[in-house]
Short mmCIF file of C-alpha atoms and ligand atoms in Angstrom, two decimals:
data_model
loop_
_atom_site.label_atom_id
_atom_site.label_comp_id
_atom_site.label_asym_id
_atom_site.label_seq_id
_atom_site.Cartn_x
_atom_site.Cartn_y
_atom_site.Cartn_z
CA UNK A 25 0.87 -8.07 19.69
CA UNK A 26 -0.70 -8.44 16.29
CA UNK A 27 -0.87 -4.88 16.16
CA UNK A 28 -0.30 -3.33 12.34
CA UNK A 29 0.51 0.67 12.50
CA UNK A 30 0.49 2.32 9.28
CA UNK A 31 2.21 5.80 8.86
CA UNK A 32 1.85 8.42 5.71
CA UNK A 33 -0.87 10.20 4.31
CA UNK A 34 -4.67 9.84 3.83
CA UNK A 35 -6.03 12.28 1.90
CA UNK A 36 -8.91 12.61 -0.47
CA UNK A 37 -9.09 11.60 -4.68
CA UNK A 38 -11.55 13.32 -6.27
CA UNK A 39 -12.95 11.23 -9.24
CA UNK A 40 -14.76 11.49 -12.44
CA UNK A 41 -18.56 10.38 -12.44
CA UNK A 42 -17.71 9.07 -16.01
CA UNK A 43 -15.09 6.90 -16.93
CA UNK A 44 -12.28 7.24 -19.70
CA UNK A 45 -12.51 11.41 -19.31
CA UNK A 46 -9.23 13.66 -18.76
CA UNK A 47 -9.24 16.11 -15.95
CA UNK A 48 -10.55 19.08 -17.96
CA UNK A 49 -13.58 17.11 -19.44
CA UNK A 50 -14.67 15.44 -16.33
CA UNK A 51 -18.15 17.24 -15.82
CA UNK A 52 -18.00 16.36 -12.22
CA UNK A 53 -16.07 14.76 -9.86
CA UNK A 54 -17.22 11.97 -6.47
CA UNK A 55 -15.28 11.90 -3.66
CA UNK A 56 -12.97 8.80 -2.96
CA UNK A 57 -10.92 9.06 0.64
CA UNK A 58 -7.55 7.25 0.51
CA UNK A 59 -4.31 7.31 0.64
CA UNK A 60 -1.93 3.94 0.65
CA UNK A 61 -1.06 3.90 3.89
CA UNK A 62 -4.40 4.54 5.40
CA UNK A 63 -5.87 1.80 2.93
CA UNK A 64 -3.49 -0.62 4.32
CA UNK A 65 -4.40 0.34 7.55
CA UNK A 66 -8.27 0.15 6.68
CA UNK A 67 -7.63 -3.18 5.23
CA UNK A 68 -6.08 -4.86 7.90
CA UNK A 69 -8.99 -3.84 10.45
CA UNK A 70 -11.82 -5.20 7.54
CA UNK A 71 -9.95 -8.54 7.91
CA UNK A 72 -9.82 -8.71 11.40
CA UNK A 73 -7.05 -7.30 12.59
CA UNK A 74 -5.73 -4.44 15.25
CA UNK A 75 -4.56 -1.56 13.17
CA UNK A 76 -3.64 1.62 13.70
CA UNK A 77 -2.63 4.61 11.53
CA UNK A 78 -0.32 7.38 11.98
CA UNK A 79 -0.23 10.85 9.84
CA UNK A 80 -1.65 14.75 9.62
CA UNK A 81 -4.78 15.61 8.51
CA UNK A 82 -6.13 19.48 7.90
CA UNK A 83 -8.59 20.34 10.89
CA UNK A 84 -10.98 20.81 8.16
CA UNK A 85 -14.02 19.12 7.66
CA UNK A 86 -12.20 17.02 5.16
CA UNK A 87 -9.66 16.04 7.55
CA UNK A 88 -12.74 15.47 10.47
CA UNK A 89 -14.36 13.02 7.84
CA UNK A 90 -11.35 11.27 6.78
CA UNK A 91 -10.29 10.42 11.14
CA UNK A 92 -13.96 9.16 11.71
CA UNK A 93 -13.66 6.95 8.13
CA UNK A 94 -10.91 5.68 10.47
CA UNK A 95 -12.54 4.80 13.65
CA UNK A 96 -15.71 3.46 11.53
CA UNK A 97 -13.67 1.01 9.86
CA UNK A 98 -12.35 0.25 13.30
CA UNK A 99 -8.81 1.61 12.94
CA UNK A 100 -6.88 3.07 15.81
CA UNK A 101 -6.63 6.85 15.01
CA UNK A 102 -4.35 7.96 17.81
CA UNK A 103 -2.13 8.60 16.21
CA UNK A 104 -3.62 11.15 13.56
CA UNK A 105 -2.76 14.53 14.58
CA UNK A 106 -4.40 17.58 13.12
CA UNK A 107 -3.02 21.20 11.80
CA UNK A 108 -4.59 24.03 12.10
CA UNK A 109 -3.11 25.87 9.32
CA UNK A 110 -2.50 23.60 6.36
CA UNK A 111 -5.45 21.46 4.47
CA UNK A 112 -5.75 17.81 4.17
CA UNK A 113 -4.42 16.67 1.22
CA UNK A 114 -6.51 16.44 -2.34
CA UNK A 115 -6.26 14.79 -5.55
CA UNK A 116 -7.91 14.71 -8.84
CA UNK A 117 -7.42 11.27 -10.40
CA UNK A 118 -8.82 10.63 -13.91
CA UNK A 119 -8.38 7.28 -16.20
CA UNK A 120 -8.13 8.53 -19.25
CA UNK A 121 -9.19 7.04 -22.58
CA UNK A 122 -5.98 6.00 -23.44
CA UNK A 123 -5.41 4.16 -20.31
CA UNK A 124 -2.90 6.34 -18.74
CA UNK A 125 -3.83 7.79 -14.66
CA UNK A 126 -3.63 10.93 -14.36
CA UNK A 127 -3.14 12.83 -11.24
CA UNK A 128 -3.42 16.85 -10.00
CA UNK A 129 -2.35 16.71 -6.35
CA UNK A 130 -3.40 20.17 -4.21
CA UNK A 131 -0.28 20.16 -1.96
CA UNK A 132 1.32 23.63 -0.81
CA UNK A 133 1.61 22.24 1.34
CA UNK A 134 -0.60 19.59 2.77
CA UNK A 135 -1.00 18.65 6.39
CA UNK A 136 0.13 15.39 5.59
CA UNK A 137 3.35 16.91 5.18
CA UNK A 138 3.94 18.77 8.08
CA UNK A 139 3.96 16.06 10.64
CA UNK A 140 6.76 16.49 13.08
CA UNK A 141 8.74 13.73 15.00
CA UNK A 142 7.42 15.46 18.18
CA UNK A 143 3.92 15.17 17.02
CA UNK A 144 4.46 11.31 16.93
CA UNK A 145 2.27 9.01 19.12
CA UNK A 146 5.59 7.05 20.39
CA UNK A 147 3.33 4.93 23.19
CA UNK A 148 1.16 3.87 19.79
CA UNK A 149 4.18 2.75 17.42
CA UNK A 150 6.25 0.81 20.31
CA UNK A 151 3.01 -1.71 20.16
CA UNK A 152 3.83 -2.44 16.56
CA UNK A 153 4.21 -5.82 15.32
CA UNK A 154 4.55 -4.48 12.33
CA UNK A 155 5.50 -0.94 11.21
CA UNK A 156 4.10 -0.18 7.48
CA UNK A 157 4.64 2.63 5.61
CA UNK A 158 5.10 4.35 2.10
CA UNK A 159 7.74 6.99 0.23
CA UNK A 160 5.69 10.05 -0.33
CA UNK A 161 6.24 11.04 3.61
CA UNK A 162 10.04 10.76 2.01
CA UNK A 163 9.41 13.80 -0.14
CA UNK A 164 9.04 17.01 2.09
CA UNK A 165 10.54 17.97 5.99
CA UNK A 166 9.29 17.90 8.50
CA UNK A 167 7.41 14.77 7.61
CA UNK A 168 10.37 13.21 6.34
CA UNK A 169 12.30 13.86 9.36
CA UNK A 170 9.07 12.43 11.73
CA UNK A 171 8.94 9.51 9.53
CA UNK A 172 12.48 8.38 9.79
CA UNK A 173 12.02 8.57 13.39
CA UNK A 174 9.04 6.54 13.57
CA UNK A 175 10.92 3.92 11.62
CA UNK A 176 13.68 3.74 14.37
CA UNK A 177 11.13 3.88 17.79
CA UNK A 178 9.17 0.86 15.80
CA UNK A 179 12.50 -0.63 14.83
CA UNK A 180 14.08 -0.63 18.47
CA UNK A 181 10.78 -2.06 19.67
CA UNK A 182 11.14 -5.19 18.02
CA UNK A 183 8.52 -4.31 15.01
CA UNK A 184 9.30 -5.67 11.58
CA UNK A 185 9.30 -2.75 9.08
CA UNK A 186 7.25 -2.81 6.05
CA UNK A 187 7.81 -0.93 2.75
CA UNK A 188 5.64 -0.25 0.05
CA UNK A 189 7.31 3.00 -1.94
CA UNK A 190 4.20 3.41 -4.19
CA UNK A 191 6.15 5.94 -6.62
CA UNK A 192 4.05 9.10 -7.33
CA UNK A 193 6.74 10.67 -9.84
CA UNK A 194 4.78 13.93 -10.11
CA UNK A 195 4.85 14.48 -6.39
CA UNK A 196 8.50 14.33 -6.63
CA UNK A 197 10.85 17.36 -7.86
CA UNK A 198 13.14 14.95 -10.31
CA UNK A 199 13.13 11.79 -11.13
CA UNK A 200 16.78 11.29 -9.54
CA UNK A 201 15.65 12.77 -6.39
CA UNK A 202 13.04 10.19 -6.38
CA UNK A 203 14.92 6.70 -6.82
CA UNK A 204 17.87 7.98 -4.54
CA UNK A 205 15.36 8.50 -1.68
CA UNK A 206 13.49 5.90 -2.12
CA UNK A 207 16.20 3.49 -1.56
CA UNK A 208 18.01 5.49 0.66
CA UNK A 209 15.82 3.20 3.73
CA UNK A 210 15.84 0.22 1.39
CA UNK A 211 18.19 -1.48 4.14
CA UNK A 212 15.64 -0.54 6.66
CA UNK A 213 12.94 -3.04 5.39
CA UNK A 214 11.88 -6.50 6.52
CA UNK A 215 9.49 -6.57 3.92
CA UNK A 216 9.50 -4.84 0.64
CA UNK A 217 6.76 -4.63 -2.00
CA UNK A 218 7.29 -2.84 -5.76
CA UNK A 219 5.03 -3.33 -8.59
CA UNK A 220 6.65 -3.36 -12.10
CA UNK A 221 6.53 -0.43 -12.46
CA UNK A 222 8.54 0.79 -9.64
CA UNK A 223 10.90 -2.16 -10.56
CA UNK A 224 11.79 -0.84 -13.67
CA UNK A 225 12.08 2.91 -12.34
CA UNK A 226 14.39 1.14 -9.46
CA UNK A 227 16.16 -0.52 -11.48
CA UNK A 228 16.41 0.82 -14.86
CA UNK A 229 15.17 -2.38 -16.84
CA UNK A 230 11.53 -3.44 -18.18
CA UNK A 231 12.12 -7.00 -16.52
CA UNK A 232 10.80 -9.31 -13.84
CA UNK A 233 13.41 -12.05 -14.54
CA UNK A 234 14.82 -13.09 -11.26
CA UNK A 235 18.17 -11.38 -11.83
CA UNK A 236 16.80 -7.91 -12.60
CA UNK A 237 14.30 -8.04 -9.15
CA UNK A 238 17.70 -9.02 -7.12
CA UNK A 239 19.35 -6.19 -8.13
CA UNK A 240 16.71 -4.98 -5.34
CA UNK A 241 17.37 -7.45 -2.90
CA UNK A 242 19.93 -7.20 0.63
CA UNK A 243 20.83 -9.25 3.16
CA UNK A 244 19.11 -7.23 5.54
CA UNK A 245 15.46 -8.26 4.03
CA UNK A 246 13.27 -11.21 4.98
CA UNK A 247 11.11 -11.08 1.91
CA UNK A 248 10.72 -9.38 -1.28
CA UNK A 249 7.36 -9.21 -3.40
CA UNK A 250 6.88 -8.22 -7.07
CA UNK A 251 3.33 -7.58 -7.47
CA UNK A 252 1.93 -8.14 -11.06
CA UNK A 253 -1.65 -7.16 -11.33
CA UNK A 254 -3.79 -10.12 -12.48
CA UNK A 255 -0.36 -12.64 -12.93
CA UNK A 256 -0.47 -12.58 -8.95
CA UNK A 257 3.30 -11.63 -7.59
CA UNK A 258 7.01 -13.17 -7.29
CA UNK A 259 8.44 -13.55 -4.23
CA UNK A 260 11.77 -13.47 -2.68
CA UNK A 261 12.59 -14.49 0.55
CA UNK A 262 16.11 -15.63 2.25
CA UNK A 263 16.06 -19.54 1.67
CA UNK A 264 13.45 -19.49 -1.35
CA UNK A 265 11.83 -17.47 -3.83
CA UNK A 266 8.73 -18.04 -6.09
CA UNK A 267 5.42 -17.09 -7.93
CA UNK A 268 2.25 -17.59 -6.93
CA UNK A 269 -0.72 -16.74 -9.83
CA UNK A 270 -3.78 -14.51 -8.60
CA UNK A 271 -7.48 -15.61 -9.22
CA UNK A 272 -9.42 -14.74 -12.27
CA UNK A 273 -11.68 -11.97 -12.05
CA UNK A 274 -14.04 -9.57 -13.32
CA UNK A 275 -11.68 -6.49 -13.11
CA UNK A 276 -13.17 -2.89 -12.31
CA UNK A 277 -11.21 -0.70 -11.08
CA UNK A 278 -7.71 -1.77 -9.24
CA UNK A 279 -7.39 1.29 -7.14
CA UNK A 280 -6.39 0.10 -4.06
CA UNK A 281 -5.77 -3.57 -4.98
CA UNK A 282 -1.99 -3.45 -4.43
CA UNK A 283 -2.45 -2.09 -0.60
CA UNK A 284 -5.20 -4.90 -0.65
CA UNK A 285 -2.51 -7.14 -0.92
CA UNK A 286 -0.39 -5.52 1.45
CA UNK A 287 -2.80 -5.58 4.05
CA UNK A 288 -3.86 -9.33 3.72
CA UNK A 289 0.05 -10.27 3.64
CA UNK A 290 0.89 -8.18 6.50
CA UNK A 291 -2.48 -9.56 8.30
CA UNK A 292 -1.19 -13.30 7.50
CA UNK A 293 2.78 -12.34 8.78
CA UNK A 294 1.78 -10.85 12.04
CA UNK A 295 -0.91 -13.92 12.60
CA UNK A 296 1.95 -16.02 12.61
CA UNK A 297 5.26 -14.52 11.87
CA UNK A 298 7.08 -17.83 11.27
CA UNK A 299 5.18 -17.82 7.49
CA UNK A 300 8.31 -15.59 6.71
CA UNK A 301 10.95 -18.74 6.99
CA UNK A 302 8.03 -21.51 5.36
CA UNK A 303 8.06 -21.52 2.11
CA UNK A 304 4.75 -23.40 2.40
CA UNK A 305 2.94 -20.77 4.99
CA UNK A 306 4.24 -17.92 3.09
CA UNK A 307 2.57 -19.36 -0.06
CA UNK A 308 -0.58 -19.91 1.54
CA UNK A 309 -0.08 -16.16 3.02
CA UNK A 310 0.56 -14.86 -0.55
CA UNK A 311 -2.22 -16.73 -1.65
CA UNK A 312 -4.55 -15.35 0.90
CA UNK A 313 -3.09 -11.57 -0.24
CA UNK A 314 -3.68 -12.40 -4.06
CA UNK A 315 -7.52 -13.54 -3.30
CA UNK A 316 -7.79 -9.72 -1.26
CA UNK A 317 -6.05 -7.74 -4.08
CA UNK A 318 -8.67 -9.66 -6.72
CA UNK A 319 -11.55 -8.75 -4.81
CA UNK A 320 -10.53 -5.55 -4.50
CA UNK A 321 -10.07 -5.21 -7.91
CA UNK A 322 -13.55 -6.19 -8.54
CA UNK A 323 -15.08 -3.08 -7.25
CA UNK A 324 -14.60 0.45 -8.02
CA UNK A 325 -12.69 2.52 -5.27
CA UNK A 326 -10.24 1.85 -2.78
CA UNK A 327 -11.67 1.83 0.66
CA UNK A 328 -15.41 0.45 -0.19
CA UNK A 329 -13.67 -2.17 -2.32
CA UNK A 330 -11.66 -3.75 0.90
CA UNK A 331 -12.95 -7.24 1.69
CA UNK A 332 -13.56 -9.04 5.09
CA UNK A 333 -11.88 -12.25 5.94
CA UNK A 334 -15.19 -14.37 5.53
CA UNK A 335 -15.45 -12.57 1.66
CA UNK A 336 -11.39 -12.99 0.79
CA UNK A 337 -12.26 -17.39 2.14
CA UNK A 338 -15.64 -17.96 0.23
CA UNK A 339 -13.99 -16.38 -2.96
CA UNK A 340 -10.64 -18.46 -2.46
CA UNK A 341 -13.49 -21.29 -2.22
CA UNK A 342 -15.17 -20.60 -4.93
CA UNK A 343 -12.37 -19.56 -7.10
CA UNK A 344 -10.40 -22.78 -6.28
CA UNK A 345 -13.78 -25.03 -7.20
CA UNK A 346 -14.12 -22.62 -10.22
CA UNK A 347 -10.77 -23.04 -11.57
CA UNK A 348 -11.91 -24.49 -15.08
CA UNK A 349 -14.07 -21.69 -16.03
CA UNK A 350 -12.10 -19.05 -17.93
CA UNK A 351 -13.58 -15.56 -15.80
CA UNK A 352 -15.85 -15.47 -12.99
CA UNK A 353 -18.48 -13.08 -12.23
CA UNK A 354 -18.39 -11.66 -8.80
CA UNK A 355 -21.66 -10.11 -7.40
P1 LIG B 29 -1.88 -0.09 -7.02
O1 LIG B 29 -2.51 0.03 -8.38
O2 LIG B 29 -2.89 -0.15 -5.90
O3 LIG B 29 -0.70 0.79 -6.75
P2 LIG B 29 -0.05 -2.35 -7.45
O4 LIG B 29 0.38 -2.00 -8.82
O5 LIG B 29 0.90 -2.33 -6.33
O6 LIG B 29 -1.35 -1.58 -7.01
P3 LIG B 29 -1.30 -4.67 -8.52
O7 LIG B 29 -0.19 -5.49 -9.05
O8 LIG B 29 -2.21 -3.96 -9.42
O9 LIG B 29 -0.71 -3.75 -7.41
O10 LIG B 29 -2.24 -5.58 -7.61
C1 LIG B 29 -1.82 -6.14 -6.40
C2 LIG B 29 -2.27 -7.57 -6.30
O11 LIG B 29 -3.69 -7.65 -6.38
C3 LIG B 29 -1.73 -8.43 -7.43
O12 LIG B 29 -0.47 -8.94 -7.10
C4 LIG B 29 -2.80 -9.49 -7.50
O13 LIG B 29 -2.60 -10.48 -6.52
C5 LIG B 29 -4.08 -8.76 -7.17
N1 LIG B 29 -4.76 -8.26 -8.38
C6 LIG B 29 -4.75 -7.00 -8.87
N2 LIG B 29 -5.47 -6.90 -10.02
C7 LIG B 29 -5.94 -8.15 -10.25
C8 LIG B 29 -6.76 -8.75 -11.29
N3 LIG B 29 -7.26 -8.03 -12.30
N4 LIG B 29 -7.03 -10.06 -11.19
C9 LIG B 29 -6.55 -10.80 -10.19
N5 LIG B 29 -5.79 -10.32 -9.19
C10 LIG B 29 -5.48 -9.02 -9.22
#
C-alpha cells in the first residue's frame, strides 16, 4: 500500500487580519484550520497520494468543519472520532512585530486529547505504509496512552514510523518534561525530522555541524532530516548523509512549510521505499520535499498553501531554468 496515516491533532488557529500585531492588539482574528499532523495528512492527498488521518475532534461545529476539510481535500477520515463533551482544540497565533510567534492554546482539555487506544481505528492503521505522527499527543493521557498504541499496531504491521516532534514548549508543563518525552520514542522512528530549533532544545547546542545533529542519531533510524527554512535541510541516513539547498522564493508566511516537506518526503518514500538506501533517489526525494515546503512558504496559511504534484514539478522547472536570477516571483 502507499497508504500515509497521520495521527495527532487538528484543531483550529485563529489569526490576526493584520500582520506584525500581538494578541491583545489584534482587532480581529480569521480562521486558519490546522494542526501538523492533519497538514501532513492534507498534503499528502494534494499530491496524490492515499492518506488518512487519525485523532479527536469536539462534536462541535468546529470539529464538523474541520472532518469535512478532511474528506474535501480527499483524506481518509475514519479514523477521526468525535467527543461529546470536550471542544476541538483552538489557538490564537500572532507574529508579532518583533518576529517572535506567539501562541494562546484553549485546551482544558481539548478533544484532541482525550483519544483513547480503544477509540483507535486498528483496521485503518494496519494499512499503513507509513505511520506519521507528532509529540503534542505525548503531552496528556489518555491520548498519550492511544498514541503509543497506535505506534505499535502500525509498527507490527510492517509500517515505517515517522516522527516529526514539532515542540510547542508552552503546551508542555516544563521544559524537562518536554525533551525527556520527546525522545523517550526516539528509538521508535524510521524517520525523524527536527528543525533547528528543536535541535538545539534536543540537544542543548545552537549547532547544525554534523557532530551536534548525531548526538540525535541511533542505529535503529533509516534517515534523519534537519530542516533549515530557506537553506533547504541536512540529511542523515545509514550509509550517507548530506545537504540539499531549497529554491529561492518569495517568502510569505511559512506556516505549514515544514509539514509541507514532510508530506512531499513521505509521498516520495512510500512511492518507492528503496529512495531510503539511494543516496541519489533520496536526493531527488528531498529535492522534491524542498520545492513543496517553498511553495508553501509562498502563500499565507497552512492548508490553502499545500501544493499539487503538477504545481511542486512546474516550479522545480522553473526554478531549476531560473537558477541565475537572485528571487523569483511566484503568482
Ligand atoms: P514549521 O514552521 O512548519 O514548523 P519547520 O521549521 O519544520 O516548519 P522550515 O525549516 O521552516 O520547517 O521549512 C521546511 C522546509 O521548507 C525547508 O527545509 C525548506 O525546504 C522549505 N522552506 C521553508 N521556507 C522556505 C523559504 N523561505 N525558501 C525556500 N524554502 C523554504
Amino acid at each position: 500500500s502507499e497508504l500515509v496515516v497521520s495521527f495527532g491533532e487538528m484543531l483550529i488557529d485563529f489569526v490576526p487580519t493584520v500582520a506584525g500585531v500581538s494578541l491583545a492588539e489584534a482587532p480581529a482574528f480569521v480562521k486558519a484550520p490546522g494542526g501538523a499532523p492533519a497538514n501532513v495528512a492534507i498534503a499528502v492527498a494534494r499530491l496524490g497520494g492515499g492518506a488518512a488521518f487519525v485523532g479527536k475532534l469536539g462534536d462541535d461545529e468546529f470539529g464538523r468543519m474541520l472532518a469535512a476539510i478532511l474528506r474535501d481535500n480527499g483524506v481518509d477520515d475514519g479514523g477521526v472520532v468525535f467527543d461529546a463533551g470536550a471542544r476541538t482544540a483552538l489557538a490564537f497565533v500572532t507574529l508579532r512585530a518583533d518576529g517572535e510567534r506567539e501562541f494562546m492554546f484553549y485546551r482544558n482539555p481539548s478533544a484532541d486529547m482525550l483519544l483513547t487506544h480503544a477509540e483507535l481505528n486498528v483496521e485503518l492503521i494496519k494499512r499503513a505504509a507509513v505511520f506519521h505522527y507528532g509529540s503534542i499527543s505525548l503531552i496528556a493521557e489518555p491520548c498519550r496512552s492511544a498514541h503509543l498504541r497506535a505506534m505499535e499496531i502500525a509498527k507490527e504491521a510492517g509500517a515505517l514510523l515517522s516522527y516529526d516532534p514539532n515542540l510547542r514548549e508552552a503546551l508542555w508543563p516544563s521544559r524537562e518534561e518536554a525533551r525527556t518525552k520527546i525522545l523517550s520514542i526516539w528509538d521508535h522512528a524510521d524517520i525523524v525530522k527536527v528543525s533547528e530549533v528543536e535541535l538545539e532544545f534536543l540537544t542543548g547546542i545552537d549547532s547544525v555541524e554534523d557532530d551536534v545533529v548525531m548526538k540525535l542519531w541511533r542505529p535503529t533510524m533509516k534517515l534523519l532530516l534537519v530542516t533549515l527554512g530557506d537553506q533547504g535541510c541536512k540529511y542523515y541516513a545509514r550509509d550517507f548523509r548530506g545537504a540539499v539547498p531549497s529554491y529561492k522564493v518569495q517568502q510569505v508566511d511559512t506556516t505549514g512549510a515544514g509539514d509541507a516537506f514532510v508530506g512531499a518526503l513521505l509521498r516520495r518514500i512510500v512511492q518507492d521505499p528503496s529512495s531510503l538506501q539511494d543516496q541519489k533517489k533520496l536526493e531527488e526525494a528531498i529535492k522534491f520535499a524542498n520545492a513543496c515546503g517553498a511553495i508553501t512558504a509562498t502563500k499565507k496559511g497552512a492548508i490553502p498553501s499545500l501544493p499539487t504534484e503538477v504545481e511542486v514539478l512546474k516550479l522545480m522547472e522553473m526554478l531549476e531554468a531560473w537558477k541565475y536570477c537572485d528571487a523569483v516571483m511566484l503568482l
